[in-house]
Coordinates of C-alpha atoms in Angstrom, one line a residue:
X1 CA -13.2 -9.2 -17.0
X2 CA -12.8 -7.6 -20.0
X3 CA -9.9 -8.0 -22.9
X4 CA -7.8 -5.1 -23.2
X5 CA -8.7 -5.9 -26.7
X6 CA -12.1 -4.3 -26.4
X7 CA -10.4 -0.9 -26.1
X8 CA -9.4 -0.7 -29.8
X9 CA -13.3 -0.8 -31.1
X10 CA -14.1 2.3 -28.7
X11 CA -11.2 4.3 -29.9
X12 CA -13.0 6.2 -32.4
X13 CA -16.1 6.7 -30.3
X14 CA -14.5 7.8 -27.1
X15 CA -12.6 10.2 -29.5
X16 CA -15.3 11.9 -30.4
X17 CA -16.4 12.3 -26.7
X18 CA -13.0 13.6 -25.3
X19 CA -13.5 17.2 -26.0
X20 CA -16.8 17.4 -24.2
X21 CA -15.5 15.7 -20.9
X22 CA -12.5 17.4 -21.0
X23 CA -14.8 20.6 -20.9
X24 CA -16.3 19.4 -18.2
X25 CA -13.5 17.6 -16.2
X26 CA -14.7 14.5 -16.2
X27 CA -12.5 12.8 -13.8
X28 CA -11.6 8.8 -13.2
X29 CA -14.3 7.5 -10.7
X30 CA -12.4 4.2 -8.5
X31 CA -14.3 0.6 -7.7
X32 CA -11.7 -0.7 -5.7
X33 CA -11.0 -4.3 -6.4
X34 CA -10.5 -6.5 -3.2
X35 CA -9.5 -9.5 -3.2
X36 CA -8.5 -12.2 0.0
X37 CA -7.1 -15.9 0.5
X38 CA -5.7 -17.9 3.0
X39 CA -5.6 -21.8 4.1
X40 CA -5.7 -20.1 8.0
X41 CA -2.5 -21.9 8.2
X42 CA 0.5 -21.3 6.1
X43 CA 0.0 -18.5 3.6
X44 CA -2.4 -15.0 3.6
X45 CA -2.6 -12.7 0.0
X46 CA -4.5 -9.7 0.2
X47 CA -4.7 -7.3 -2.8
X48 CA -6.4 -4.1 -3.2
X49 CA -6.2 -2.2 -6.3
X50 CA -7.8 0.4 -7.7
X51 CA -9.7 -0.2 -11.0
X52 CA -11.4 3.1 -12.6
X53 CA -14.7 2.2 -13.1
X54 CA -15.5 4.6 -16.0
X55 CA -12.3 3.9 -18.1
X56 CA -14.2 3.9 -21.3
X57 CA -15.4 7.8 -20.7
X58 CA -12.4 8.7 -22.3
X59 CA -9.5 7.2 -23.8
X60 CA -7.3 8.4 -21.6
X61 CA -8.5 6.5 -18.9
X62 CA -7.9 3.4 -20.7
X63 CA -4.5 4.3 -20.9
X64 CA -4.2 5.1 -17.5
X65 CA -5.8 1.7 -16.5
X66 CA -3.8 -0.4 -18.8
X67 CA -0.6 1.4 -17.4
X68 CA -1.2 0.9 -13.7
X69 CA -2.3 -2.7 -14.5
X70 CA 0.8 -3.7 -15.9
X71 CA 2.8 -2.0 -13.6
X72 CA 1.1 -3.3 -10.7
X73 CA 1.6 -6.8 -11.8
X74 CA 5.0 -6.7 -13.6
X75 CA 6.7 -9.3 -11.6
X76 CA 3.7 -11.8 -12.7
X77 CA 3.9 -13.1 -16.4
X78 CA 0.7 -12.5 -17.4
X79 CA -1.5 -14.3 -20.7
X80 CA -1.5 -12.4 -23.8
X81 CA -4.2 -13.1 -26.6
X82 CA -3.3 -13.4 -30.0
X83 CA -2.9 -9.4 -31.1
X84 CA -0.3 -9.3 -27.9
X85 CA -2.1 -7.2 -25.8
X86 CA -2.3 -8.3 -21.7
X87 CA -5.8 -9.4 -20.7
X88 CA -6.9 -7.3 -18.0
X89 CA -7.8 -9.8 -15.6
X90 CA -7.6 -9.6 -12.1
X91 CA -9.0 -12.6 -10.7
X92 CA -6.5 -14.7 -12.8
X93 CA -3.6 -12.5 -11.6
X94 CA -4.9 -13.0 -7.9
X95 CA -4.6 -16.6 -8.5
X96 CA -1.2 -16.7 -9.7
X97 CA 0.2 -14.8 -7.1
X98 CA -1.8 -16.9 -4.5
X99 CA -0.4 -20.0 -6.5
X100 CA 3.1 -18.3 -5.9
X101 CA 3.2 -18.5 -1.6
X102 CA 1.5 -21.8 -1.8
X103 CA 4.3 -23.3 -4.1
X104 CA 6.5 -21.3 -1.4
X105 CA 5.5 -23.9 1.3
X106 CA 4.7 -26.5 -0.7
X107 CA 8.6 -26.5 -1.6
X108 CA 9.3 -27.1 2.4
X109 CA 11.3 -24.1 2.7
X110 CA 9.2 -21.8 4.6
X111 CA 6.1 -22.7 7.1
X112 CA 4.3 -19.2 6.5
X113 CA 4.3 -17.1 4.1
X114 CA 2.0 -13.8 3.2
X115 CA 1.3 -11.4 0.6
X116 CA 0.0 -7.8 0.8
X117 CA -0.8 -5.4 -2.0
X118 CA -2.5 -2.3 -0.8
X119 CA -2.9 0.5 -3.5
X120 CA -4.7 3.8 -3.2
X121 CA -5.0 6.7 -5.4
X122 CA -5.2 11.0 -5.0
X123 CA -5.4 14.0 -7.6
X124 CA -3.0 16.5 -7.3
X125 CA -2.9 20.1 -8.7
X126 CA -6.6 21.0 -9.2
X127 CA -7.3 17.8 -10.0
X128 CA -5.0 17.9 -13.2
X129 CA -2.6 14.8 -12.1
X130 CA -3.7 11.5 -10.9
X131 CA -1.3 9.5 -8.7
X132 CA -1.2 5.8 -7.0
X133 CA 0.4 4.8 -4.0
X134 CA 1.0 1.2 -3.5
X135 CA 2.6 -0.7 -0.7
X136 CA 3.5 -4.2 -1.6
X137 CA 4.8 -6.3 2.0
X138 CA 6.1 -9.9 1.6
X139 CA 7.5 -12.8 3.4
X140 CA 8.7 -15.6 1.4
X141 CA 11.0 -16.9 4.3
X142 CA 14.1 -15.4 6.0
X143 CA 14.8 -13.1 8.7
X144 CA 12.4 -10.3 8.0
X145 CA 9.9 -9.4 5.1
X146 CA 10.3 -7.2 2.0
X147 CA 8.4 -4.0 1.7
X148 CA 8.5 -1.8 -1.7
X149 CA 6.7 1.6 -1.8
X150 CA 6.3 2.9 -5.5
X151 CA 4.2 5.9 -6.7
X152 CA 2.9 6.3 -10.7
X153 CA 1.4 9.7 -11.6
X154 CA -0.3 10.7 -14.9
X155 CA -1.0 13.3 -16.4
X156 CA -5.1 13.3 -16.8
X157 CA -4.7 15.4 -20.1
X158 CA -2.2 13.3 -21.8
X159 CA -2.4 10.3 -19.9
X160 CA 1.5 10.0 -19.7
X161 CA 3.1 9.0 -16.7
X162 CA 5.7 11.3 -15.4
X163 CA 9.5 10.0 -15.5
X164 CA 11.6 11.6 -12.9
X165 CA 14.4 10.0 -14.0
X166 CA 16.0 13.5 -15.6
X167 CA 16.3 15.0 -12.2
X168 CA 19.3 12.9 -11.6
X169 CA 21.4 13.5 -15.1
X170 CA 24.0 16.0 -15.7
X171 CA 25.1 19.6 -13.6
X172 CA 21.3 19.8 -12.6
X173 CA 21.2 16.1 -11.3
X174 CA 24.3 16.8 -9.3
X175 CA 22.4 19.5 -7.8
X176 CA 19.0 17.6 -7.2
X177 CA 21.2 14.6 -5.6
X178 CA 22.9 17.1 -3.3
X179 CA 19.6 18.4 -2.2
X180 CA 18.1 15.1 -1.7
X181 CA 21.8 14.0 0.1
X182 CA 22.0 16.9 2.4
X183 CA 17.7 16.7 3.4
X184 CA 18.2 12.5 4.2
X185 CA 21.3 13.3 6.3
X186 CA 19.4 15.2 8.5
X187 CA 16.8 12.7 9.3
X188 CA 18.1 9.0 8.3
X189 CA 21.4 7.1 8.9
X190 CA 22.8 6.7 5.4
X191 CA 25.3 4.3 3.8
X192 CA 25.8 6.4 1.3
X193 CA 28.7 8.3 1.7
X194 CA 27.7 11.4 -0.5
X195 CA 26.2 12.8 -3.1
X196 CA 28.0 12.3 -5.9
X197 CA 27.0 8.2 -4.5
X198 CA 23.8 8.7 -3.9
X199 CA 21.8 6.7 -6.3
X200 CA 18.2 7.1 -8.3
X201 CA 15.6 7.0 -6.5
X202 CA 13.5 3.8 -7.0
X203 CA 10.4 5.7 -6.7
X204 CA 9.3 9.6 -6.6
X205 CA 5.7 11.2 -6.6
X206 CA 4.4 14.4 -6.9
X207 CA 2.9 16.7 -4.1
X208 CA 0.8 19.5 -3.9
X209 CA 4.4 21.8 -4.0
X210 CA 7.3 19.6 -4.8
X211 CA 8.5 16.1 -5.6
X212 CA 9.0 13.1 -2.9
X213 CA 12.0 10.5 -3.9
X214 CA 11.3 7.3 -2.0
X215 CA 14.4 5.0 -1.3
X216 CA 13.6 1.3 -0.5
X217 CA 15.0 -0.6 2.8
X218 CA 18.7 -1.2 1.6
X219 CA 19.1 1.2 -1.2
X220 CA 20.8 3.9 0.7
X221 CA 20.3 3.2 4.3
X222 CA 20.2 -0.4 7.0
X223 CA 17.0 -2.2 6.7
X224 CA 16.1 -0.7 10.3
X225 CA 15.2 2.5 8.9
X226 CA 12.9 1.0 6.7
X227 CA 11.1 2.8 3.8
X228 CA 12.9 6.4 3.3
X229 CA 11.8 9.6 1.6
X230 CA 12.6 13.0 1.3
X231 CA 10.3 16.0 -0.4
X232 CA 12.2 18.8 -2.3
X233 CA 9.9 21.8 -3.3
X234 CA 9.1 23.3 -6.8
X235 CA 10.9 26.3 -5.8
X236 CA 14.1 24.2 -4.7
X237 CA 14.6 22.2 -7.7
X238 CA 13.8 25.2 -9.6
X239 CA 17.0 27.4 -8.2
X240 CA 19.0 24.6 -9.4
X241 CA 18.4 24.4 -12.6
X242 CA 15.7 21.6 -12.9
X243 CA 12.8 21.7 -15.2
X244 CA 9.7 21.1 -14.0
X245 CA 7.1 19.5 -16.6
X246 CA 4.9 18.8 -14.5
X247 CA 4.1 23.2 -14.2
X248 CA 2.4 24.5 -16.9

């Protein structure tokens, strides 16, 4: 695999390319990265992620792969070399998490354990945003699994991942979080017991024509109703007072 290192010497050579493929739209081309391991007996990790295969077309994609690597692996301490940049490599970072659920029964306290990343990735908006989906499902031991369901989505001009964070601050947040409240009440038993309550929510992605806020199994609802989301239009969060950044 190779060091993240190697990006810096392309820097000035992809820079001079970026203008011609952003002419012609070049767009990030995916070799999905599979990877498997079991003993048949008492632990099972399966990983897909999805690697862009032309990264080095321009430097955006770099920036985009680098991002979605460390974010796909941020619970895992991964190596740095000597200039303190992450090496990009997925094999190792298999291992470790495979050397993880093996220590897991190793340690006696559970007979079985599993792993399952499963990651995919879309364009949105004529092919100007670029988004991942990934489903991570895990059983270390206890009565019932975990299961996370987070979303990442870049801007392919800028390469900047949007932060949806700022829906949620101040009068318009107020808004946005009665929106989101009022749309979950109607479909989900909620522990929550209003808006003004309701917390962040740990994930959000863009759509063709609004924003989806994903809630996790126990961040606003009983682990029953499992992964929870809600989508509020452009048009919605626009008659409150929310700016969209991601409309040009």
């Amino acid at each position: 695999m190779r060091n993240f290192r190697f990006f810096v010497a392309f820097v000035t050579m992809v820079a001079l390319m970026s203008c011609t493929n952003i002419k012609k739209q070049v767009l990030p081309e995916f070799e999905p990265y599979h990877f498997v391991a079991s003993d048949g007996e008492t632990y099972n990790v399966e990983i897909t992620y999805q690697r862009i295969a032309n990264m080095w077309d321009r430097e955006v994609f770099a920036k985009i792969e680098w991002q979605n690597y460390s974010n796909s692996f941020e619970d895992y301490d991964a190596e740095c070399d000597d200039d303190g940049f992450i090496r990009m490599d997925l094999d190792a970072m298999a291992q470790r998490i495979v050397a993880e659920y093996a220590d897991y029964v190793a340690s006696d306290d559970v007979s079985r354990c599993s792993y399952t990343m499963d990651q995919t990735a879309f364009f949105l908006r004529d092919n100007t945003i670029l988004c991942y989906e990934t489903l991570v499902e895990s059983y270390a031991g206890g009565a019932h699994g975990v299961q996370t369901l987070w979303y990442e989505c870049f801007d392919l001009e800028s390469g900047s991942l949007y932060d949806f964070r700022y829906l949620f601050d101040g009068e318009c947040g107020d808004a946005v979080k009665a929106l989101i409240y009022n749309r979950l009440c109607d479909e989900y038993t909620l522990f929550v017991e209003d808006a003004a309550a309701l917390p962040m929510s740990s994930s959000a992605t863009l759509t063709e024509s609004g924003v989806v806020f994903i809630y996790q199994p126990y961040e606003v609802a009983p682990y029953s109703e499992g992964i929870i989301s809600v989508e509020i239009s452009d048009e919605e969060l626009s008659e409150v007072g929310a700016p969209l950044l991601w409309v040009l």
